[in-house]
Coordinates of N, CA and C and ligand atoms in Angstrom, one line a residue:
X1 N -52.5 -44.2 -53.2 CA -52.7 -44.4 -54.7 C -52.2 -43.1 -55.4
X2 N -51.0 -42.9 -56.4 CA -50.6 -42.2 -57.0 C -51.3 -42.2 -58.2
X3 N -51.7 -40.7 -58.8 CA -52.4 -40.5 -59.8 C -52.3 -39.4 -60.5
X4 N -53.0 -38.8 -62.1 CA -52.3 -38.4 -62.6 C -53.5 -36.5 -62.8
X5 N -53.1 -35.3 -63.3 CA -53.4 -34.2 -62.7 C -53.2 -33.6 -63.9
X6 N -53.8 -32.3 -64.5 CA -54.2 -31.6 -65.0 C -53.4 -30.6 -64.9
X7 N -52.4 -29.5 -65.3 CA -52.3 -28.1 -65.1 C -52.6 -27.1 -66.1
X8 N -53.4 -26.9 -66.2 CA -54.3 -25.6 -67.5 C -53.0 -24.3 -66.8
X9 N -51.7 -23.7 -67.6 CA -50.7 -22.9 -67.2 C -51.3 -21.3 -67.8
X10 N -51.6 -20.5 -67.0 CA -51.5 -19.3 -67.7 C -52.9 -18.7 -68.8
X11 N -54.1 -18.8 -69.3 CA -54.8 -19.1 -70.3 C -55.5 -18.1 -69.6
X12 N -54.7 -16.9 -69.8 CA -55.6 -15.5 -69.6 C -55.6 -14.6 -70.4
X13 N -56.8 -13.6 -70.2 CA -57.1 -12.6 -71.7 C -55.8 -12.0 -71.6
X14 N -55.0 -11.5 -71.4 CA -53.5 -11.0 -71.8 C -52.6 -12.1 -72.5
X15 N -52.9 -12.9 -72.3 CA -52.1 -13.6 -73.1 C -52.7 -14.2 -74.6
X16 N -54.1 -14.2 -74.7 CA -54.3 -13.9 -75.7 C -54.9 -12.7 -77.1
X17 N -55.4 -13.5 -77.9 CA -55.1 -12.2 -79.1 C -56.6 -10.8 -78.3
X18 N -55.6 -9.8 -78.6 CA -56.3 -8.4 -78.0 C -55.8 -7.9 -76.8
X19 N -54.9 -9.1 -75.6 CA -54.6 -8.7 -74.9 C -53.4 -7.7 -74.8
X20 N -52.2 -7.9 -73.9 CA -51.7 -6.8 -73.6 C -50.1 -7.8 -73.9
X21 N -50.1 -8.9 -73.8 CA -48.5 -9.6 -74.3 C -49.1 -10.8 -75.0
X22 N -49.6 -10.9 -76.3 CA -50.9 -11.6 -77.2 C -49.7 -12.7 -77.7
X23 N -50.4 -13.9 -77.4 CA -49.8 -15.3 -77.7 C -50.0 -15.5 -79.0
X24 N -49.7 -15.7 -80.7 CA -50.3 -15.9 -81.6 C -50.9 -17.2 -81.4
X25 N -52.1 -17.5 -81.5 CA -53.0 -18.7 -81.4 C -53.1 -19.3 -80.0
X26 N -53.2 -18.2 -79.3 CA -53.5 -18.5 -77.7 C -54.9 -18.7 -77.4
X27 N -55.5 -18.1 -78.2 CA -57.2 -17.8 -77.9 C -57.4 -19.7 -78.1
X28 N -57.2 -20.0 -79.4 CA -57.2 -21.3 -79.9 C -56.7 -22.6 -79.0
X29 N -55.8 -22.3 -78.1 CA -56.1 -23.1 -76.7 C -57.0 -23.6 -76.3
X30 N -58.0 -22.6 -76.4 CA -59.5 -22.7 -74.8 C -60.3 -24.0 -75.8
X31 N -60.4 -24.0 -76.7 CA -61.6 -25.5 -76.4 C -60.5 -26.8 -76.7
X32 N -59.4 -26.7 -77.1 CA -59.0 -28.0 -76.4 C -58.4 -28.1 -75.2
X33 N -58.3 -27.2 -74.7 CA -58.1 -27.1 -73.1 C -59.5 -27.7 -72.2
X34 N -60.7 -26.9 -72.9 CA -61.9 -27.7 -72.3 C -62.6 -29.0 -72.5
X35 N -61.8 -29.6 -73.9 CA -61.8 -31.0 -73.7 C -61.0 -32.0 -72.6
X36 N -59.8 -31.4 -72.6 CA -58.9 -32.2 -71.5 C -59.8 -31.4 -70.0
X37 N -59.9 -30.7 -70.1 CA -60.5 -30.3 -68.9 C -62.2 -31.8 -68.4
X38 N -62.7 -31.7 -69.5 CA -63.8 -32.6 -69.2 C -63.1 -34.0 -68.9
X39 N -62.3 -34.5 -69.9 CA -61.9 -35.8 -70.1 C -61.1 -35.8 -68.6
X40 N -60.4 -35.0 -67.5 CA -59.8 -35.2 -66.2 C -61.1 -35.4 -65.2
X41 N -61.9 -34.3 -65.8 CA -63.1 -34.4 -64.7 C -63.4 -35.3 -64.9
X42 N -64.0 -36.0 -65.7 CA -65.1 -37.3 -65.4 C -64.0 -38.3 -65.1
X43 N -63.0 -38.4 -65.4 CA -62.3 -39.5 -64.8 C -62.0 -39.5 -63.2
X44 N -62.5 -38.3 -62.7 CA -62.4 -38.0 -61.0 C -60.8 -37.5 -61.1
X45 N -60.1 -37.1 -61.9 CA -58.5 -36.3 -61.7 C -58.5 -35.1 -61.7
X46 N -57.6 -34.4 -60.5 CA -57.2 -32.8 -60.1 C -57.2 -32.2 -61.6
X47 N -57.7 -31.0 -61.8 CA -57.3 -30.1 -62.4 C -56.5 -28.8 -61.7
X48 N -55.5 -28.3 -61.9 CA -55.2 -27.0 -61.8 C -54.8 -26.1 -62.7
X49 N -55.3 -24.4 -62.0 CA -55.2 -23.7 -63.3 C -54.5 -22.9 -62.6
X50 N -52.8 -22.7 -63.4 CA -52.2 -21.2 -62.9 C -52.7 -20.2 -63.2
X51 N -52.2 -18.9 -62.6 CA -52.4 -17.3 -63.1 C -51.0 -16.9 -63.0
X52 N -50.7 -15.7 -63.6 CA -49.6 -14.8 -63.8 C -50.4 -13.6 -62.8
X53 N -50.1 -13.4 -61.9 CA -50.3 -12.6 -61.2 C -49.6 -11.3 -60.7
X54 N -49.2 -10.3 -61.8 CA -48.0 -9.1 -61.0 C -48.7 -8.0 -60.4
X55 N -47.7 -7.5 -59.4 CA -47.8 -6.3 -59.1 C -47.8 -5.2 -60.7
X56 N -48.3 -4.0 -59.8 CA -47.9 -3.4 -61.1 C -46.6 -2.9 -61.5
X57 N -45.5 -2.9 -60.6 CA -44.4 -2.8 -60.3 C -43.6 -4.0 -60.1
X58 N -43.0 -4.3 -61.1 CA -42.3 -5.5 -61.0 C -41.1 -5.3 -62.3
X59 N -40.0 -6.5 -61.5 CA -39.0 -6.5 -62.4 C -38.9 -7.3 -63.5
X60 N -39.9 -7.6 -64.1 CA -40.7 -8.7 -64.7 C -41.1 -7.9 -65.6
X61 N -41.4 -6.6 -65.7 CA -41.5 -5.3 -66.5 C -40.6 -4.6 -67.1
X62 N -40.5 -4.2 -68.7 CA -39.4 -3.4 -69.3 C -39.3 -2.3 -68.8
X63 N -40.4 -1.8 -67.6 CA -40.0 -0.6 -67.0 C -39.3 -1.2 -65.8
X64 N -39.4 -1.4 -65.5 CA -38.6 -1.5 -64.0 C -37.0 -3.0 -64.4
X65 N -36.5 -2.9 -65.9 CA -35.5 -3.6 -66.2 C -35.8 -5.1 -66.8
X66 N -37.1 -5.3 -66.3 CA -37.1 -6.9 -67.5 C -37.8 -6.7 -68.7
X67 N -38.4 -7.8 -69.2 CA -38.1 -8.6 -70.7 C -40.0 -7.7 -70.9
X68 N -41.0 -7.6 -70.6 CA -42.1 -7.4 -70.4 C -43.0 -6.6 -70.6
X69 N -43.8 -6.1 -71.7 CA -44.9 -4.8 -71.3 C -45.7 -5.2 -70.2
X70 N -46.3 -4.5 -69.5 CA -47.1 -5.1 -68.5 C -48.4 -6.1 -68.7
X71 N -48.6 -7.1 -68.1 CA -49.4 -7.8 -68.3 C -49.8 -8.5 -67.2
X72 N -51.1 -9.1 -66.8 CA -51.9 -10.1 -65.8 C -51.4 -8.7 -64.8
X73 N -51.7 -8.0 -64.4 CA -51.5 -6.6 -63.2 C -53.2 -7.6 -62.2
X74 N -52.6 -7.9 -61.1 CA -53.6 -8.2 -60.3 C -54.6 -7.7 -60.4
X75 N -55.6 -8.3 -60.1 CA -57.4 -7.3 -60.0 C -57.7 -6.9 -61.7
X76 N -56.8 -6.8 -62.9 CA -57.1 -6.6 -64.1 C -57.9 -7.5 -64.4
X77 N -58.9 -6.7 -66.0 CA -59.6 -8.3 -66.6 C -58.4 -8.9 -67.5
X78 N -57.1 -8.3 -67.6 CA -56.4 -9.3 -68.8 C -55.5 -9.8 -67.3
X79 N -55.9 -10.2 -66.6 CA -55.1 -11.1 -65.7 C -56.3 -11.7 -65.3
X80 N -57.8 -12.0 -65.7 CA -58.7 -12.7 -65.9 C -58.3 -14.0 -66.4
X81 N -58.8 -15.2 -66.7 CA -58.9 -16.2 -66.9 C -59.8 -15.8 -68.4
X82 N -59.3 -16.8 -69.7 CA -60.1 -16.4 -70.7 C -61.6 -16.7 -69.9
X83 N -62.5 -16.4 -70.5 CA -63.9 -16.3 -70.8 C -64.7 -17.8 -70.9
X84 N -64.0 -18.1 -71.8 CA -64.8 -19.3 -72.8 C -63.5 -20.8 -71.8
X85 N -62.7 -20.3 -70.9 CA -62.0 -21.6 -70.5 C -63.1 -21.6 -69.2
X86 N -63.0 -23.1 -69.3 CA -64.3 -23.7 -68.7 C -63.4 -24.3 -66.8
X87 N -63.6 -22.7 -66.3 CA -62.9 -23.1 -65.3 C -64.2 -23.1 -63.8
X88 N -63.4 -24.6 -63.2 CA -65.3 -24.5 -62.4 C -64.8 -23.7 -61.0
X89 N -66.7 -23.3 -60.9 CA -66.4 -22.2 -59.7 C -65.3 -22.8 -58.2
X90 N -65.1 -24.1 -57.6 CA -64.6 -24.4 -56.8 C -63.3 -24.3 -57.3
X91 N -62.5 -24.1 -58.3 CA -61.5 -24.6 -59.6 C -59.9 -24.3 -57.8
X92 N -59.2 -24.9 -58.5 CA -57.6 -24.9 -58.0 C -56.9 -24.4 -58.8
X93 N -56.9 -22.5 -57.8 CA -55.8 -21.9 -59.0 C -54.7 -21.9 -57.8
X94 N -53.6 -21.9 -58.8 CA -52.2 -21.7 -58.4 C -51.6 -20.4 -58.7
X95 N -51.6 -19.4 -58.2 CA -51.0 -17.9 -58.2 C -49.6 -18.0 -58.3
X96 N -48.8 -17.3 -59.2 CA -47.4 -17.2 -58.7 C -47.2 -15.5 -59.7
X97 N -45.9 -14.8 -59.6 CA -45.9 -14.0 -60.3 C -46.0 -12.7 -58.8
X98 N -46.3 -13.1 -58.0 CA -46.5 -11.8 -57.0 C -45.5 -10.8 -56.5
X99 N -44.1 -12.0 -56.8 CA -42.9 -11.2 -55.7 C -42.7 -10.2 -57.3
X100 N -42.1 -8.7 -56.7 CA -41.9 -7.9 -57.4 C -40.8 -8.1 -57.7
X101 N -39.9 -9.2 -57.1 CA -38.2 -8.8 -57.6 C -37.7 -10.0 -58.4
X102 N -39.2 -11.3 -58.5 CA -38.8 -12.5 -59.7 C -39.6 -12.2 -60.6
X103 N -38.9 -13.2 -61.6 CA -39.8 -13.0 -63.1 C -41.4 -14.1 -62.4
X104 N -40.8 -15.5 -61.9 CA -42.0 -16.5 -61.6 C -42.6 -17.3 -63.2
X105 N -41.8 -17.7 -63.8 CA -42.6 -18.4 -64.8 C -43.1 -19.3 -64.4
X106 N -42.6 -20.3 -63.5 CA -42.9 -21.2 -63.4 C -44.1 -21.5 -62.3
X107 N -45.1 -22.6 -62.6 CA -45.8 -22.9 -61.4 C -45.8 -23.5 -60.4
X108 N -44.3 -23.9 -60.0 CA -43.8 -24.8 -58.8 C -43.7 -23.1 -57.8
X109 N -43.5 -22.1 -58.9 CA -43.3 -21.1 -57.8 C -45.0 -20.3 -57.5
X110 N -45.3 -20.9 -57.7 CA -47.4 -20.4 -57.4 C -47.8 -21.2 -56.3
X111 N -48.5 -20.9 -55.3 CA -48.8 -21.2 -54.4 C -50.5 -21.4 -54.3
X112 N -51.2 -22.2 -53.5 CA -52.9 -22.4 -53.6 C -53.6 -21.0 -52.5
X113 N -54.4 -20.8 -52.3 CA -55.0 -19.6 -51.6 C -54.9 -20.3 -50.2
X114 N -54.6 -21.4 -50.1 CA -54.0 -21.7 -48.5 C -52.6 -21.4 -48.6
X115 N -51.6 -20.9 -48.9 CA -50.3 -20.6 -49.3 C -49.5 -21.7 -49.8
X116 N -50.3 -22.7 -49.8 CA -49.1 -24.2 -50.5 C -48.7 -24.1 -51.7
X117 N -46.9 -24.5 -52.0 CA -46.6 -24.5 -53.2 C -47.2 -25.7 -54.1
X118 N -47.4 -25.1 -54.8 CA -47.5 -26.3 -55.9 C -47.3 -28.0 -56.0
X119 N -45.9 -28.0 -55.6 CA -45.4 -29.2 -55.3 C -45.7 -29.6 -53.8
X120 N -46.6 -29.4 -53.0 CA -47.0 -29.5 -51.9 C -48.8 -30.1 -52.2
X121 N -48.8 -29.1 -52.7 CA -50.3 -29.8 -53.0 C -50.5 -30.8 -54.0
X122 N -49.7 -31.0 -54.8 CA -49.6 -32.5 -55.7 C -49.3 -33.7 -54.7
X123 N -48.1 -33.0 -53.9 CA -47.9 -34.4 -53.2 C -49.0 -34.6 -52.1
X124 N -49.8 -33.7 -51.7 CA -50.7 -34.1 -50.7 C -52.3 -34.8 -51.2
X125 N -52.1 -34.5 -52.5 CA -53.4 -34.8 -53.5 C -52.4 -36.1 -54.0
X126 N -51.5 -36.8 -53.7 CA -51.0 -37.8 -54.5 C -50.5 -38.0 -56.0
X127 N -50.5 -37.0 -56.6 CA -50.0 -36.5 -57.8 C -49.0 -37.0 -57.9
X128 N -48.7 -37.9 -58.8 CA -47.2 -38.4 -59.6 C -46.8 -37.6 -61.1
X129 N -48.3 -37.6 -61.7 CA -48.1 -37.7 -62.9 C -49.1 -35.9 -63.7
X130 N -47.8 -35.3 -64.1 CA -48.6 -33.8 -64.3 C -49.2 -33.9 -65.9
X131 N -50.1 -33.3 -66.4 CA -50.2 -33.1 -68.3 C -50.2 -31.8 -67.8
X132 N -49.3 -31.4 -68.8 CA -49.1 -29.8 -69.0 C -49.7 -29.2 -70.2
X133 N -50.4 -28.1 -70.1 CA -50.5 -27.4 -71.4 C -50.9 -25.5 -71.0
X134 N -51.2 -25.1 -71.9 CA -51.6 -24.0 -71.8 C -50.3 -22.7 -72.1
X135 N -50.2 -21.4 -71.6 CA -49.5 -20.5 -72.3 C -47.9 -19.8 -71.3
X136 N -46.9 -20.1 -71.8 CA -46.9 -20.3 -72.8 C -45.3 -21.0 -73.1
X137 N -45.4 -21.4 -74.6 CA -44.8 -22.9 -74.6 C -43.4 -22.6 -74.5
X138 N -43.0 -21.2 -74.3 CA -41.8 -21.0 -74.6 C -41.2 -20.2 -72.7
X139 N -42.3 -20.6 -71.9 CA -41.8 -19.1 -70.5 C -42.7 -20.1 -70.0
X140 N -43.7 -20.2 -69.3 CA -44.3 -20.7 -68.3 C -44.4 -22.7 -68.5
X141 N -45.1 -22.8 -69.6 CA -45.1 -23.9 -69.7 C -43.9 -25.0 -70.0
X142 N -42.9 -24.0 -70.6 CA -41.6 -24.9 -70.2 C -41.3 -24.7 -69.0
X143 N -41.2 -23.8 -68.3 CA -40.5 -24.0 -66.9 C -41.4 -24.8 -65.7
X144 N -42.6 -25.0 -66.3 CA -43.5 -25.1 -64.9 C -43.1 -26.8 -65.3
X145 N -42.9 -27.6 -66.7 CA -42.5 -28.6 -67.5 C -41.4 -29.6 -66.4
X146 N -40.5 -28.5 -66.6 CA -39.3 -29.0 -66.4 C -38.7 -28.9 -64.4
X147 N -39.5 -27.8 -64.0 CA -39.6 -28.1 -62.8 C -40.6 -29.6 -62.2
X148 N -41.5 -29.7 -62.9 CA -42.2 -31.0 -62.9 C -41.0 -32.0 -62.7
X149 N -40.4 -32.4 -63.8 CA -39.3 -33.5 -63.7 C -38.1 -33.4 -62.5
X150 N -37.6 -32.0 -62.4 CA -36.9 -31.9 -61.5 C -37.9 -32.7 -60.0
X151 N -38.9 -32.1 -60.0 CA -39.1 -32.4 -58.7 C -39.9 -34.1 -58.7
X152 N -39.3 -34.9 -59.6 CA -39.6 -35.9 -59.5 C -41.3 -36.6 -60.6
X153 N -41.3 -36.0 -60.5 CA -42.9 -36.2 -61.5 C -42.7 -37.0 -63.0
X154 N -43.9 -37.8 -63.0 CA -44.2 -37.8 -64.7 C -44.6 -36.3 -65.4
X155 N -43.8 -36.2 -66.9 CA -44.9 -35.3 -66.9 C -45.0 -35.3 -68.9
X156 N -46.2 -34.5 -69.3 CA -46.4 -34.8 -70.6 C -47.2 -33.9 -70.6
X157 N -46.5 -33.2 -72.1 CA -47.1 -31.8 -72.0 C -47.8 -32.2 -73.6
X158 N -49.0 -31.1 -73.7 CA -50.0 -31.5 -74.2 C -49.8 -30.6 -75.7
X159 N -49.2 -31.6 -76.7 CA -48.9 -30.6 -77.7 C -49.7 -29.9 -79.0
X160 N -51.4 -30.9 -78.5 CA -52.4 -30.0 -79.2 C -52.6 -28.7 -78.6
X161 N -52.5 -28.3 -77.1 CA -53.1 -27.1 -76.3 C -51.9 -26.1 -75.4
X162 N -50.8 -25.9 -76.5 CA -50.1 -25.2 -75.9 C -49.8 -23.9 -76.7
X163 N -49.2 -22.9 -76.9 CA -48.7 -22.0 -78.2 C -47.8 -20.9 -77.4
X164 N -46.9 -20.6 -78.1 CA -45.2 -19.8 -77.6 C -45.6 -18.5 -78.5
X165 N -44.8 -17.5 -77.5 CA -44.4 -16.2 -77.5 C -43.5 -16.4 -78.9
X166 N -42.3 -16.8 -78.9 CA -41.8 -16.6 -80.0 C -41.0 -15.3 -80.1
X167 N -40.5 -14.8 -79.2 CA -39.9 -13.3 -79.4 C -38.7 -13.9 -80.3
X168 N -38.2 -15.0 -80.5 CA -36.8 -15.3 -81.7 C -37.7 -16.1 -81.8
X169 N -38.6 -16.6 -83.6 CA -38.6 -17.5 -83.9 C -38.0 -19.0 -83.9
X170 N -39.0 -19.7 -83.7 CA -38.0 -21.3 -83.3 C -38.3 -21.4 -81.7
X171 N -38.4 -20.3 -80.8 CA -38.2 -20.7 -79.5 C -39.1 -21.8 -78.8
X172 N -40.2 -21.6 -79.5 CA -41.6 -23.0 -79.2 C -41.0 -24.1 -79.8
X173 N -40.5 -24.5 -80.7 CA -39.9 -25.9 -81.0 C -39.0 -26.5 -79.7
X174 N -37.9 -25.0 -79.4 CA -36.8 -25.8 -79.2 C -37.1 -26.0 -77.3
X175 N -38.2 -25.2 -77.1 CA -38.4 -25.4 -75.6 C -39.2 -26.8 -76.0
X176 N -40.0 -27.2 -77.1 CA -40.4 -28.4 -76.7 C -39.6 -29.4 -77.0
X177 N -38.5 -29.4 -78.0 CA -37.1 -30.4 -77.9 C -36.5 -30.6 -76.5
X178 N -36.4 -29.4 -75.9 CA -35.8 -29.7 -74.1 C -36.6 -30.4 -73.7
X179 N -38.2 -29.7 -73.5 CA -39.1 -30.8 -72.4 C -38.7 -32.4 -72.5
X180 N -38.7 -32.7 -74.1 CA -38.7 -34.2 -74.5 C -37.1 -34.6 -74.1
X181 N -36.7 -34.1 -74.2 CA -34.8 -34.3 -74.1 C -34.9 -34.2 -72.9
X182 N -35.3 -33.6 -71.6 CA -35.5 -34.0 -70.7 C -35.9 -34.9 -69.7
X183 N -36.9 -35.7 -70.5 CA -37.4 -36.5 -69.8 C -39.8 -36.3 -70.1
X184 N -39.8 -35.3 -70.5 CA -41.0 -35.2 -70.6 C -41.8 -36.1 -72.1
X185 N -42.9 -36.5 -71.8 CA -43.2 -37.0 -72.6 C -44.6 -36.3 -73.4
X186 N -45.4 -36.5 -74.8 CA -46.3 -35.7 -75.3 C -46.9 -36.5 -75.6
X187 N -48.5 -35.4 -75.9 CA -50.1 -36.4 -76.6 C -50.6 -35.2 -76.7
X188 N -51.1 -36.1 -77.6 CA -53.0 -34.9 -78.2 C -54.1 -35.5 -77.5
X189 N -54.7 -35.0 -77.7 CA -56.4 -35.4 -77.2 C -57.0 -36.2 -77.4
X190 N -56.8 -36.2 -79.1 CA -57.7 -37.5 -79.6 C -56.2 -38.6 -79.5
X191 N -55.7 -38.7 -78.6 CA -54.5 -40.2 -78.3 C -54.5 -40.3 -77.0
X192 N -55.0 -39.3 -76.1 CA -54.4 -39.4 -74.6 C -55.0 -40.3 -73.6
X193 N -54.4 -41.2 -73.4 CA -55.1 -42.5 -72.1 C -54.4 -42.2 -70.7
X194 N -55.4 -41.7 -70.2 CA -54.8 -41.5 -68.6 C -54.7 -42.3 -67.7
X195 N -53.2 -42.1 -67.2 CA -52.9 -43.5 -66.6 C -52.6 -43.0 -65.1
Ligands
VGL201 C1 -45.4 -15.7 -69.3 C2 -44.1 -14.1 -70.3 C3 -44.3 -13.3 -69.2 C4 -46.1 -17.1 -69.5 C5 -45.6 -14.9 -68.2 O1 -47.2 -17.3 -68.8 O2 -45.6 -17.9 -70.2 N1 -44.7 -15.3 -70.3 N2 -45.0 -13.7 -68.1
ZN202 ZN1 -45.7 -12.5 -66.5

């Protein structure tokens, strides 16, 4: 029986306001993320929650030549999970972000603490169909989006519970025009019927 899954992307105190690469209206995430979060659980559907996980040495950093102040540094509290997101203690996180020599936006490249990729553990949990949300709309959640469809998936990203970096204004629009021009489809919370 193929069925449909949850990915809470990224929703850690560095990415939001106070942290260390601050999402504008990231914080504002966490309780509609914890409504979809309830609304999967009582329906008996997977949730997963990625992490940004870096070394502190990575090329993923404006010091060592990428795009990045440092942020989510393993073992940090801003590579914590926010506070107020209601992630349960058994929760399914997906780590990626570790190799020092990729950026890793995406969560097809995160793996489970048994080392399975992402797309390994959907297909072994029967997962067809992903809802995407969380941070951020413009780096992780579009790529972890659009890897979804590549690798075959439904997927529908959640466009009450997402919010973009924005380093060039417009970039959150136009990554959410690709998802849909891709193939991805969208809902809010108060519309979403899980199928
Ligand atoms: C992300 C920038 C750098 C994200 C991660 O989670 O979207 N963005 N690292
Ligand atoms: Zn990162």
């Amino acid at each position: 029986m193929m069925k449909s899954a949850l990915i809470v992307v990224d929703v850690q105190n560095d990415f939001c306001e106070g942290g260390a690469l601050p999402v504008k209206g990231g914080r504002g995430t966490v309780p509609v993320l914890n409504r979809y979060i309830d609304l999967f659980k009582a329906a008996g559907l997977p949730v997963y929650f990625t992490r940004d996980w870096h070394p502190q040495r990575t090329v993923h950093f404006k010091e060592y030549g990428g795009s990045w102040p440092p942020h989510c540094v393993q073992g940090t509290k801003g590579a914590e999970f926010h506070p107020e997101l209601k992630v349960p203690p058994d929760a399914a996180v997906i780590t990626k972000g570790e190799d020092p020599e990729k950026d890793s936006y995406s969560g097809f490249d995160g793996k489970d603490p048994d080392g399975r990729e992402l797309a390994r553990v959907l297909r072994d949990e029967g997962v067809d169909h992903i809802y995407v949300g969380g941070l951020a709309t413009d780096y992780c959640v579009r790529q972890t989006a659009l890897d979804g469809l590549k690798a075959g998936l439904r997927v529908t990203v959640l466009l009450d519970a997402i919010k973009g970096v924005d380093v060039k204004e417009g970039d959150s629009g136009q990554a959410i025009d690709e998802m849909i021009e891709k193939g991805a489809g969208t809902t809010t919370v108060d519309e979403v019927e899980l199928v």
